[in-house]
Structure formats: structure tokens, C-alpha cells
């Protein structure tokens, strides 16, 4: 049943004035529970008026509902008037009437809602242990006051235990993944501010956080509101201050960190499927001069034998920076088409950039069609005028239903000219070189000025400033309380259906990727690849993301890890930073270490500014060596990484994960942001300091095997830091016990690598068990799902049975893998321990060897395919590994066994049984 309890707290008058000046809050006047017991509604009445930041809304309505068994929604809005909310066409949620997967009565749910009546506040608690997860009713215990609800100012707070570890609330660059709770404030308002800047509001808007408590028990909190907001947090509180919209909270029960992200992406949309080729290595630069420049880069990678999957071009390819055009001198259409067809023949791809601003140019066909279709954002009834690279521009309104057909047509016509494979959406916060409520063209017509491309050349004025351009509460935009329209669109501009930019500003990048995703599916009839700079809640459902304009510094190298982990939390698993740094001149050593780290970003792209030195990986001998080594391992791991992308698409799990996602009970992992996991089992420990040749890496409990030398292992009985050797050409990458890694051979492209046979690395630990998965499809089908004839899914299991070692597979829809001719050629078993057992009667191959003081072992192998004994040309090699480092006197496994020349069809159930005796 719903609980109405009164929380004891200090009298309001005992609070400091700053904490109580905004109002006395609301009182609950009536409450009604739905007949099915799964929701309630209530009415709230203002206690006393306060004029600071505008007039209070007198009456509010409250809706509380279980959207699923794991998700509780608490929704508060004006009882009399419709207010702005994030459109469901932009961010889909559960069905409003019935919720999703909502079984049982209220008492059956893990999350319980309770409230105080006067002044109104609410709490969310766990039914399993009574822990309070969110509590806005604790006035007097924390430095915050009552809930405030005005037209342009909303405030609500929660108390937090000092032991809570918080993650999320982005996008910002921070020197750590865990939020610093020393009275920090973070602002959400999407702006073109480079990621080189710490703690500022950057390109993305994600009012979502994960709270991890004792024992690794986690929950998530989303405030679904697109209006600008400040979020302040300290050791015992968190306060939201939004400048509009509604209070629409979603609480996710977890209880594991991984399940929180699964529930969150189930709410806002699972990550989009990414094409297989997008997991290869990408090369870009702002400043490639012409096609010859592109050709030389492709040739340079080939000559250096460094994998190159995708060539990119920045705005250099355009005709005076106009979207959907080609520079007729440096990038002529005929030569461009021939170049792209040539790299396609090599198994490579091509991606180019698109900015949202459409050049105001009467001779420009895209502009003409846009005017004819009337699809631009407006101000005062006319298209809103701004300026970016081509000079004066209008911005397409992606909230306008007509924009889809317009945008699809432009992409289709451009693809006929240039057969690109993906699109890069930049400047979509949106970015504007000018600032002003209204702007007009200069009388002299010289715009842009050739000697000052990014300087505003429009005539702009703030004379018609409105309450939307200058709201009563000033969020801390850009860290200086910058007016909302500075270097972006005026907040009083108007979108389709009279939607104010004030409300929809932070949705612009998301709406662009939604429309672009639909357009590319229509044009290519393949799985689209889209890279976007600006993001919002649910953006991962449509596109990948890179972390924007970083710099070639050692700090930026490190900062890329917490930012990448944050976007995994936000449901955008395909993410990476510009390898070697975008701004400033990189150095050989920095670029060396960055390609080592970047080789294990989900999205791996080298990108730099035209005003910096060139930094293609083949330009330095040491960097080329590191690239071949690190990218070589990445390409071998592509089957594993691609399977993680399938898991991301179907379950929402991040590809790159913080250590506590796998080890939530190890409190030492909660603050680690210098290492990360790929999936649950691969630990990446990069060098992040100049001149360093060792790494102090943390290893959670268990055995970890070095993937560059699998005979080298580390075993810890409880989590410990270990000093690892890290020569200039080396990054430390380890696989965790209990993991089975599917791998293929290295290739210069993913197409080449995919033609090679498979191998399995079976990493056993003290439990002598391991498991793994493999998802296979064409890599380009629109859908990414287990489907007959279109994909295969294989589970692998290894364990000791009756003293022998059994490795088996369980195959779903194996026809696809069989038709592709994929085979398992080699199995490498790590951590092998022998014991005295009986030898099986049936054997195909036998090997004997001596070790441990002359003890002789005899091993027999048999294989079964689809229930029938198989014949196999096999060879054995069994060798003792070097003695692993031992910590806490724990004796780890010390044998390696390799079975080669198996030729087992990967698309059929198989069983490999090894038995032995002394």
C-alpha cells in the first residue's frame, strides 16, 4: 500500500535565508490511487507566494506510476495548463496508459514511493532493505529548501548519504569518472565548447546519474527535462534548478550497475546497431587539401602495414563549405567517385562531414529546395539567420515532419554524386559564429570575410530581447552565466508547431540524427553509421559519438577515459576521442601512447586540426610499431568487440566499462578512471604519463592473462595494484579468468580479417570454468538480431568434468556461419591444471610429455560435431608457463595448452574433450 509518513525535521525558520528564500513549498490536498494499484495521482496546492524568479504556479498535479517492474516514474506538472515536455517522437518512453512489463501489485516492486503532506516532499526507497534512494522531504537536514515550481524556474533536491558514489550528469570533461562531491555545480546547456575545457557544459545533455552504494548495489535517476539546468551536489545533497519544463523523474532499481544501464536504455532506447566496418581504424584530418592528399594517406598506411578501415574528410571537400557540394578544383566529382570506388575495392570505407547550417545562397539548390519546402527554424515569421562556415545560414528544423523528405532527398542526391558510407554530423548544438536575438545581412555583402572566416559578419542586435532570451534565473552556461543565445541560436527562435528554441535547444542534435538515421536507411538500405557531436538522452539509439575538440596533451589522453565511460552509462557505447589529440601539436611519445589506448576505444579515429602538424600514424617509426601491435590485437579481437556491440544493441550494456561493472563488491574499483574493461573480461591498463615505462595497474581478485603474451599471468587473492612493465611499444591488456575470447587473425581491413579462421582463448581460473559468446552477421544488415539465414549466435562453455576438460558450443541459427565457411582452427587453454583421471576409450590424437620433475602425462582428444564423433587433423603442444607473480601467497594456475589444426565448423554444435593421466 502507499505509505503516508511524516519525516521529523528542523523548523523552516531555523534554516539559513539562502536555503528558504524561494518559497514554502506545496501541500498535498488530495490523492487517488488507481484501481489496478499501479499508479496514483494527487493535487498539490502552493502554501505561500514568492516572486523571486517569477510567480509560483498555484496548483500542481502529481502522477506516480510503475512504468515497469524496475522503473518508478514520479511526474509533477502544472494542474491547469499544458507545459513543455520532451516529445515522445524524440525520446520514446514506456506506454503512458499501461507501462511496460508491469506485473504484480505495488507491494511487489523493489522501489517504494512515500511522501510528506505539508510541505510536500517524496522519497523513494528499496523494499528489500529499506534504504532511501531519493528524498526531497528532508528539509533542515541538508542545505536545501522546499520544492519550487515556477514557469521559468523549477527546483527540487534530494538528500544523499556521504557513502554514495555518483556517476553521470554529462557531458563535461572531468579528471575522473566518479563525480566530485565537494560542492560542485554542473550546468546542462549544449554549446560548442571544446572538450579541452574542464567542468563546463559541452555538446551533450544527460541529466542521468547512477548511484552506487555499499556492496555495489546501484540505482539510476533520470530527470527527463530538456530545458537548461544547473545541478549542484555536495557531500550530502543534490539539487536540480531547471529553467522550464516539468519534473519528470524515472527511478531505476538496478541493483547491479550493469542492470541499471540495461534498464535505462530499455526506457530511452537501446543503442543503435553499428556496421562491422565501423569497429576498424579511422583516419581523418581537418586540412586534407585535395584528393591527392587523401590518396597519399591511404598509400602511407598500406606501405606501413597499419590497418586502415575508413578515410574521412572534414569540411575541406565542400564547395565554399556548403553541405552536399564538392570543391570542383580540389575534390572534383569524377575523381572523388573514382577514389571512393577504389578504396571500396580494397575493403575500405569513406565518411564525410555535414554541418546543419544551409548556406543562404539563391543559386544553391539545397537552399532553394529548403525555402520551397519551408523547413527552416524561424524568428519573427522568417527563417532564423545565423552564420557558420559558409557564411550566412538557415538551420533546418528537424522537428518539422516535412524536413525528413527534404533531408532524405539531399542525402540521396549527394550519395549519387559521392558514394559515401557514413555521415559525420558536426556543429549541431547548434553552433553559431554570431550572437544576437536577430541578425541581418551586411549592406556591403562581404560575408564571410576571407581573412576572418569564423568572425561574425552579420549585423546582430538584442533589441527584441524576450523573457526566453533573458530568463529570470541565469544558468551557469559556459561557467560564466553566459546568455542562452551566445554562439548558438536565439532562445526565442521558433520551431515547428510554435515550439520555442528555449525549450528545444538541447534536442537539436538528437533530432538531426533521428532524421539522418531514417534518411540513410532509405538511401543506403544498409545499417547506417552516423557520428554526432551533440547528444541528448536517447541519442545512442541512433548514432555514435566522439568527445569533440580535445587537445594533444597528456591530460586530455587521460580525460578521454572517464568521458568514454560516462557515455557508456548514457547509452552511447560507440564512443571515442580524437586519437593523438585534435588541437595543438602532438608529440611522438604522446601519439605513441594514444594509439595504444585508442586502439581499444569502441570508436577508434585519429583526427587533427589543420593548424597542427600532421599526425598520421606512419609518420613516426615508433608510433607505427605501436600501431601495428595495438591495432593488430584490436583486429584480432573484433569478433569479441562486435559481439559486445550486439550485446549493447540488445541489452544496452556498454562496450567499454568501468571496473566496478564487473566487480561491484570491490570498493577499490569505484574510483578507478585510468583503466577500463572491454566487456566483462578484458582489462586495458594504458600509460597516461609522459616518460613512464611502467604502469601501476589495479587487478581485482582472480587470475589475469596478458593478451600479448598469454603465458604471462597475474593472480591476486584480493584486489591489488601491480607494477607492470610498459616499454614504449607496449600497452598492457589482460583477459580475466572465466572468459572465452573468440578471435580471428589480423588483417589490413575488417573484410580481410573476417575471412580468416577463428580461434578461442579459454582463460581458466580457480573454478576451472569459462564461458563466452560470439555473434555473427553480415555486418551491414539493417537489423541486428538472431535470425535464420541472416546471423548466428554461439555460446562457448569450458569446464572440468570427471577430471577431464570439456569445451563445447551451443549454436543458435548456425546456418549463416556454416554458409560463410567459418571454422574454428585453434584453441588455446590458459590456466590448465592436471589431475589423475581415467583416460577415455575413444581418442583421435594423443600426446605425451614430461614436466614437474619427470612426471609423464598422456592426453587424449576427441571431438564431437552435431552429436557425431569427428575426425580432426590436430596437433598438440603443452608447455609450462613462467611462474606467475603471486600475491597474498595465492598459487595460481601455471599451464598453457594449445590445440591447432582443428577445422571445426563454427556454425555447428561441437564438443572437445581432453582427458589425461599421469
PDB file of N, CA, C and O in Angstrom, residues 607-643:
ATOM      1  N   UNK A 607      42.339  12.063 -35.531  1.00  0.00           N
ATOM      2  CA  UNK A 607      41.809  13.290 -36.132  1.00  0.00           C
ATOM      3  C   UNK A 607      42.575  14.483 -35.588  1.00  0.00           C
ATOM      4  O   UNK A 607      42.912  14.526 -34.395  1.00  0.00           O
ATOM      5  N   UNK A 608      42.878  15.468 -36.462  1.00  0.00           N
ATOM      6  CA  UNK A 608      43.667  16.613 -36.036  1.00  0.00           C
ATOM      7  C   UNK A 608      43.230  17.876 -36.773  1.00  0.00           C
ATOM      8  O   UNK A 608      42.561  17.824 -37.807  1.00  0.00           O
ATOM      9  N   UNK A 609      43.653  18.997 -36.222  1.00  0.00           N
ATOM     10  CA  UNK A 609      43.320  20.319 -36.750  1.00  0.00           C
ATOM     11  C   UNK A 609      44.318  20.713 -37.842  1.00  0.00           C
ATOM     12  O   UNK A 609      45.499  20.363 -37.789  1.00  0.00           O
ATOM     13  N   UNK A 610      43.852  21.483 -38.813  1.00  0.00           N
ATOM     14  CA  UNK A 610      44.699  21.901 -39.933  1.00  0.00           C
ATOM     15  C   UNK A 610      45.852  22.792 -39.492  1.00  0.00           C
ATOM     16  O   UNK A 610      46.838  22.965 -40.211  1.00  0.00           O
ATOM     17  N   UNK A 611      45.740  23.384 -38.320  1.00  0.00           N
ATOM     18  CA  UNK A 611      46.785  24.280 -37.829  1.00  0.00           C
ATOM     19  C   UNK A 611      47.816  23.553 -36.967  1.00  0.00           C
ATOM     20  O   UNK A 611      48.627  24.197 -36.302  1.00  0.00           O
ATOM     21  N   UNK A 612      47.770  22.237 -36.977  1.00  0.00           N
ATOM     22  CA  UNK A 612      48.735  21.431 -36.231  1.00  0.00           C
ATOM     23  C   UNK A 612      49.590  20.628 -37.204  1.00  0.00           C
ATOM     24  O   UNK A 612      49.276  20.525 -38.400  1.00  0.00           O
ATOM     25  N   UNK A 613      50.643  20.036 -36.681  1.00  0.00           N
ATOM     26  CA  UNK A 613      51.473  19.173 -37.510  1.00  0.00           C
ATOM     27  C   UNK A 613      50.681  17.933 -37.902  1.00  0.00           C
ATOM     28  O   UNK A 613      49.714  17.548 -37.234  1.00  0.00           O
ATOM     29  N   UNK A 614      51.074  17.307 -38.984  1.00  0.00           N
ATOM     30  CA  UNK A 614      50.417  16.061 -39.395  1.00  0.00           C
ATOM     31  C   UNK A 614      50.726  14.978 -38.363  1.00  0.00           C
ATOM     32  O   UNK A 614      51.801  14.956 -37.752  1.00  0.00           O
ATOM     33  N   UNK A 615      49.789  14.052 -38.187  1.00  0.00           N
ATOM     34  CA  UNK A 615      49.975  13.016 -37.174  1.00  0.00           C
ATOM     35  C   UNK A 615      49.466  11.649 -37.625  1.00  0.00           C
ATOM     36  O   UNK A 615      49.087  10.823 -36.793  1.00  0.00           O
ATOM     37  N   UNK A 616      49.472  11.386 -38.932  1.00  0.00           N
ATOM     38  CA  UNK A 616      49.147  10.026 -39.369  1.00  0.00           C
ATOM     39  C   UNK A 616      50.128   9.057 -38.721  1.00  0.00           C
ATOM     40  O   UNK A 616      51.313   9.367 -38.531  1.00  0.00           O
ATOM     41  N   UNK A 617      49.663   7.901 -38.396  1.00  0.00           N
ATOM     42  CA  UNK A 617      50.425   7.001 -37.526  1.00  0.00           C
ATOM     43  C   UNK A 617      51.722   6.502 -38.141  1.00  0.00           C
ATOM     44  O   UNK A 617      52.632   6.094 -37.413  1.00  0.00           O
ATOM     45  N   UNK A 618      51.846   6.547 -39.451  1.00  0.00           N
ATOM     46  CA  UNK A 618      53.044   6.029 -40.102  1.00  0.00           C
ATOM     47  C   UNK A 618      54.186   7.040 -40.143  1.00  0.00           C
ATOM     48  O   UNK A 618      55.286   6.724 -40.611  1.00  0.00           O
ATOM     49  N   UNK A 619      53.953   8.259 -39.646  1.00  0.00           N
ATOM     50  CA  UNK A 619      54.960   9.306 -39.779  1.00  0.00           C
ATOM     51  C   UNK A 619      56.130   9.132 -38.809  1.00  0.00           C
ATOM     52  O   UNK A 619      57.189   9.719 -39.005  1.00  0.00           O
ATOM     53  N   UNK A 620      55.923   8.381 -37.728  1.00  0.00           N
ATOM     54  CA  UNK A 620      56.996   8.081 -36.788  1.00  0.00           C
ATOM     55  C   UNK A 620      57.188   6.560 -36.744  1.00  0.00           C
ATOM     56  O   UNK A 620      56.212   5.808 -36.671  1.00  0.00           O
ATOM     57  N   UNK A 621      58.426   6.135 -36.735  1.00  0.00           N
ATOM     58  CA  UNK A 621      58.710   4.705 -36.696  1.00  0.00           C
ATOM     59  C   UNK A 621      58.157   4.055 -35.435  1.00  0.00           C
ATOM     60  O   UNK A 621      57.527   2.993 -35.486  1.00  0.00           O
ATOM     61  N   UNK A 622      58.357   4.712 -34.272  1.00  0.00           N
ATOM     62  CA  UNK A 622      57.902   4.110 -33.006  1.00  0.00           C
ATOM     63  C   UNK A 622      56.379   4.066 -32.938  1.00  0.00           C
ATOM     64  O   UNK A 622      55.798   3.103 -32.424  1.00  0.00           O
ATOM     65  N   UNK A 623      55.728   5.107 -33.456  1.00  0.00           N
ATOM     66  CA  UNK A 623      54.260   5.126 -33.447  1.00  0.00           C
ATOM     67  C   UNK A 623      53.723   4.041 -34.377  1.00  0.00           C
ATOM     68  O   UNK A 623      52.747   3.359 -34.059  1.00  0.00           O
ATOM     69  N   UNK A 624      54.344   3.887 -35.532  1.00  0.00           N
ATOM     70  CA  UNK A 624      53.917   2.843 -36.464  1.00  0.00           C
ATOM     71  C   UNK A 624      54.047   1.458 -35.841  1.00  0.00           C
ATOM     72  O   UNK A 624      53.160   0.607 -36.003  1.00  0.00           O
ATOM     73  N   UNK A 625      55.135   1.248 -35.104  1.00  0.00           N
ATOM     74  CA  UNK A 625      55.320  -0.053 -34.439  1.00  0.00           C
ATOM     75  C   UNK A 625      54.228  -0.288 -33.396  1.00  0.00           C
ATOM     76  O   UNK A 625      53.661  -1.379 -33.313  1.00  0.00           O
ATOM     77  N   UNK A 626      53.943   0.728 -32.596  1.00  0.00           N
ATOM     78  CA  UNK A 626      52.878   0.596 -31.595  1.00  0.00           C
ATOM     79  C   UNK A 626      51.518   0.397 -32.251  1.00  0.00           C
ATOM     80  O   UNK A 626      50.689  -0.381 -31.769  1.00  0.00           O
ATOM     81  N   UNK A 627      51.283   1.105 -33.357  1.00  0.00           N
ATOM     82  CA  UNK A 627      50.005   0.971 -34.054  1.00  0.00           C
ATOM     83  C   UNK A 627      49.826  -0.438 -34.598  1.00  0.00           C
ATOM     84  O   UNK A 627      48.737  -1.021 -34.473  1.00  0.00           O
ATOM     85  N   UNK A 628      50.867  -0.982 -35.217  1.00  0.00           N
ATOM     86  CA  UNK A 628      50.750  -2.355 -35.740  1.00  0.00           C
ATOM     87  C   UNK A 628      50.467  -3.335 -34.612  1.00  0.00           C
ATOM     88  O   UNK A 628      49.666  -4.264 -34.777  1.00  0.00           O
ATOM     89  N   UNK A 629      51.107  -3.121 -33.475  1.00  0.00           N
ATOM     90  CA  UNK A 629      50.936  -4.043 -32.352  1.00  0.00           C
ATOM     91  C   UNK A 629      49.552  -3.897 -31.708  1.00  0.00           C
ATOM     92  O   UNK A 629      48.830  -4.894 -31.527  1.00  0.00           O
ATOM     93  N   UNK A 630      49.168  -2.667 -31.365  1.00  0.00           N
ATOM     94  CA  UNK A 630      47.897  -2.450 -30.664  1.00  0.00           C
ATOM     95  C   UNK A 630      46.701  -2.667 -31.585  1.00  0.00           C
ATOM     96  O   UNK A 630      45.726  -3.351 -31.218  1.00  0.00           O
ATOM     97  N   UNK A 631      46.759  -2.091 -32.808  1.00  0.00           N
ATOM     98  CA  UNK A 631      45.658  -2.305 -33.743  1.00  0.00           C
ATOM     99  C   UNK A 631      45.607  -3.750 -34.201  1.00  0.00           C
ATOM    100  O   UNK A 631      44.529  -4.277 -34.504  1.00  0.00           O
ATOM    101  N   UNK A 632      46.770  -4.398 -34.251  1.00  0.00           N
ATOM    102  CA  UNK A 632      46.774  -5.819 -34.590  1.00  0.00           C
ATOM    103  C   UNK A 632      45.959  -6.624 -33.600  1.00  0.00           C
ATOM    104  O   UNK A 632      45.181  -7.504 -33.989  1.00  0.00           O
ATOM    105  N   UNK A 633      46.113  -6.321 -32.299  1.00  0.00           N
ATOM    106  CA  UNK A 633      45.304  -7.020 -31.297  1.00  0.00           C
ATOM    107  C   UNK A 633      43.846  -6.607 -31.422  1.00  0.00           C
ATOM    108  O   UNK A 633      42.950  -7.454 -31.298  1.00  0.00           O
ATOM    109  N   UNK A 634      43.570  -5.348 -31.673  1.00  0.00           N
ATOM    110  CA  UNK A 634      42.175  -4.917 -31.839  1.00  0.00           C
ATOM    111  C   UNK A 634      41.500  -5.707 -32.961  1.00  0.00           C
ATOM    112  O   UNK A 634      40.378  -6.197 -32.788  1.00  0.00           O
ATOM    113  N   UNK A 635      42.169  -5.809 -34.105  1.00  0.00           N
ATOM    114  CA  UNK A 635      41.562  -6.509 -35.229  1.00  0.00           C
ATOM    115  C   UNK A 635      41.380  -7.994 -34.926  1.00  0.00           C
ATOM    116  O   UNK A 635      40.394  -8.598 -35.368  1.00  0.00           O
ATOM    117  N   UNK A 636      42.293  -8.585 -34.169  1.00  0.00           N
ATOM    118  CA  UNK A 636      42.106  -9.979 -33.769  1.00  0.00           C
ATOM    119  C   UNK A 636      40.919 -10.130 -32.815  1.00  0.00           C
ATOM    120  O   UNK A 636      40.249 -11.162 -32.810  1.00  0.00           O
ATOM    121  N   UNK A 637      40.678  -9.079 -32.030  1.00  0.00           N
ATOM    122  CA  UNK A 637      39.574  -9.111 -31.053  1.00  0.00           C
ATOM    123  C   UNK A 637      38.241  -8.663 -31.632  1.00  0.00           C
ATOM    124  O   UNK A 637      37.241  -8.634 -30.915  1.00  0.00           O
ATOM    125  N   UNK A 638      38.194  -8.327 -32.920  1.00  0.00           N
ATOM    126  CA  UNK A 638      36.953  -7.808 -33.497  1.00  0.00           C
ATOM    127  C   UNK A 638      35.754  -8.724 -33.300  1.00  0.00           C
ATOM    128  O   UNK A 638      34.640  -8.241 -33.053  1.00  0.00           O
ATOM    129  N   UNK A 639      35.879 -10.052 -33.407  1.00  0.00           N
ATOM    130  CA  UNK A 639      34.700 -10.889 -33.128  1.00  0.00           C
ATOM    131  C   UNK A 639      34.155 -10.673 -31.716  1.00  0.00           C
ATOM    132  O   UNK A 639      32.934 -10.660 -31.506  1.00  0.00           O
ATOM    133  N   UNK A 640      35.048 -10.510 -30.749  1.00  0.00           N
ATOM    134  CA  UNK A 640      34.635 -10.245 -29.370  1.00  0.00           C
ATOM    135  C   UNK A 640      34.004  -8.860 -29.256  1.00  0.00           C
ATOM    136  O   UNK A 640      32.932  -8.696 -28.655  1.00  0.00           O
ATOM    137  N   UNK A 641      34.650  -7.845 -29.840  1.00  0.00           N
ATOM    138  CA  UNK A 641      34.134  -6.476 -29.755  1.00  0.00           C
ATOM    139  C   UNK A 641      32.792  -6.360 -30.467  1.00  0.00           C
ATOM    140  O   UNK A 641      31.870  -5.700 -29.976  1.00  0.00           O
ATOM    141  N   UNK A 642      32.673  -7.001 -31.619  1.00  0.00           N
ATOM    142  CA  UNK A 642      31.409  -6.935 -32.349  1.00  0.00           C
ATOM    143  C   UNK A 642      30.294  -7.650 -31.580  1.00  0.00           C
ATOM    144  O   UNK A 642      29.142  -7.201 -31.585  1.00  0.00           O
ATOM    145  N   UNK A 643      30.641  -8.724 -30.908  1.00  0.00           N
ATOM    146  CA  UNK A 643      29.654  -9.400 -30.054  1.00  0.00           C
ATOM    147  C   UNK A 643      29.231  -8.485 -28.918  1.00  0.00           C
ATOM    148  O   UNK A 643      28.052  -8.460 -28.534  1.00  0.00           O
TER     149      UNK A 643
END
